[in-house]
Coordinates of C-alpha atoms in Angstrom, one line a residue:
M1 CA 68.1 75.5 115.3
A2 CA 68.0 79.0 116.9
G3 CA 71.1 80.0 114.8
L4 CA 69.5 78.9 111.6
F5 CA 67.5 82.2 111.1
R6 CA 70.1 84.6 112.4
R7 CA 70.8 87.6 110.2
R8 CA 74.1 87.2 108.3
K9 CA 76.4 90.2 108.5
S10 CA 76.6 92.2 105.4
N11 CA 79.8 93.6 103.9
K12 CA 78.9 96.9 105.4
D13 CA 78.9 95.3 108.9
R14 CA 82.3 93.8 108.6
Q15 CA 85.5 95.6 109.5
S16 CA 87.9 95.9 106.5
T17 CA 91.3 94.5 107.1
F18 CA 93.3 95.7 104.1
D19 CA 97.0 95.1 103.9
R20 CA 97.4 98.9 103.7
E21 CA 95.2 101.8 102.7
A22 CA 95.8 104.0 99.7
T23 CA 98.0 107.0 100.2
K24 CA 98.6 110.3 98.4
A25 CA 101.9 108.8 97.1
D26 CA 99.8 106.1 95.3
L27 CA 97.8 108.8 93.5
T28 CA 100.9 110.8 92.7
H29 CA 102.6 107.7 91.3
L30 CA 99.7 107.1 88.9
Q31 CA 99.8 110.8 87.8
E32 CA 103.5 110.7 87.2
F33 CA 103.2 107.4 85.3
A34 CA 100.5 108.8 83.0
R35 CA 102.3 112.1 82.4
S36 CA 105.6 110.3 81.5
R37 CA 104.2 107.8 79.0
R38 CA 102.0 107.8 75.9
G39 CA 98.5 106.6 75.5
V40 CA 97.8 105.7 79.2
E41 CA 94.5 104.1 80.1
F42 CA 93.3 103.3 83.6
Y43 CA 91.7 100.0 84.6
I44 CA 89.9 100.1 87.9
E45 CA 89.9 96.9 90.0
P46 CA 87.3 96.4 92.7
E47 CA 88.1 96.3 96.4
T48 CA 88.8 92.8 97.8
F49 CA 88.9 91.5 101.3
A50 CA 92.7 92.1 101.4
T51 CA 93.2 95.1 99.0
D52 CA 91.7 98.5 98.7
T53 CA 90.3 99.6 95.2
T54 CA 93.2 99.7 92.8
V55 CA 93.9 101.2 89.4
V56 CA 96.2 99.7 86.8
A57 CA 97.7 102.3 84.4
I58 CA 98.7 100.8 81.1
A59 CA 100.7 102.7 78.5
T60 CA 100.6 102.3 74.7
D61 CA 103.6 99.9 74.7
G62 CA 102.0 97.8 77.5
E63 CA 104.1 99.0 80.4
W64 CA 101.9 99.1 83.4
T65 CA 101.7 99.9 87.1
R66 CA 99.2 99.2 89.8
R67 CA 98.4 101.4 92.8
R68 CA 95.6 101.6 95.5
V69 CA 93.3 104.6 95.1
G70 CA 91.0 104.2 98.1
A71 CA 87.5 104.6 96.7
P72 CA 86.3 104.2 93.1
D73 CA 85.4 107.9 93.1
N74 CA 89.1 108.7 93.5
A75 CA 89.9 106.8 90.3
V76 CA 87.0 108.5 88.4
N77 CA 88.2 111.9 89.5
L78 CA 91.8 111.2 88.7
A79 CA 90.9 109.9 85.2
R80 CA 88.6 112.9 84.6
T81 CA 91.2 115.4 85.8
M82 CA 93.9 113.8 83.5
N83 CA 91.5 113.3 80.6
L84 CA 92.2 109.6 80.5
P85 CA 89.9 106.7 79.7
L86 CA 88.9 104.6 82.7
Y87 CA 87.6 101.0 82.2
R88 CA 86.3 98.5 84.7
A89 CA 88.8 95.6 84.6
E90 CA 86.3 93.0 85.7
V91 CA 84.1 93.9 82.7
T92 CA 86.7 94.7 79.9
G93 CA 89.7 92.6 81.0
Y94 CA 93.2 93.9 80.3
P95 CA 94.6 94.6 76.9
Q96 CA 96.9 92.1 75.2
R97 CA 99.7 94.6 75.1
M98 CA 99.9 94.4 78.9
R99 CA 100.5 90.7 78.8
D100 CA 103.0 91.0 76.0
W101 CA 105.0 93.6 77.9
S102 CA 105.0 91.5 81.0
A103 CA 106.2 88.5 79.0
R104 CA 109.1 90.6 77.8
H105 CA 109.8 91.7 81.4
P106 CA 109.7 88.6 83.5
D107 CA 110.8 90.5 86.6
R108 CA 107.3 92.1 86.6
K109 CA 104.6 89.6 87.4
L110 CA 101.0 89.9 86.5
K111 CA 98.8 89.5 89.6

C-alpha cells in the first residue's frame, strides 16, 4: 500500500525522447514553402511523446508540408514574421483542400 500514495511524475519531470529535434533547416523549409506558394496557412500540431511541436503549411491548392518547429513560440514568431495565419490543428482540424490534394497525390500520405 505504500506505493498507492506516491506522487506521479508530471510531464515536466519526464525526459523527452523525440525521434529528432527541430532544426534550422526545418524552419527554412517552411519559409521557402510559404514563399513559393500562394495562400499558405500554418497549422500548429502539439508536441507528442515521440515528436516535437510541428507545423503543417498548407497552400491554396491543398499542397502541404510538415516540419518540426521546436517550441510553439517558434511557430508563432515564424507566422507573425511572414504575416501568415496560424491555426491550432487540434481545434480547427485541417482544411478539406489538404485531403483532396493528398487523394490526388497518393505518394504523399496524411499522418
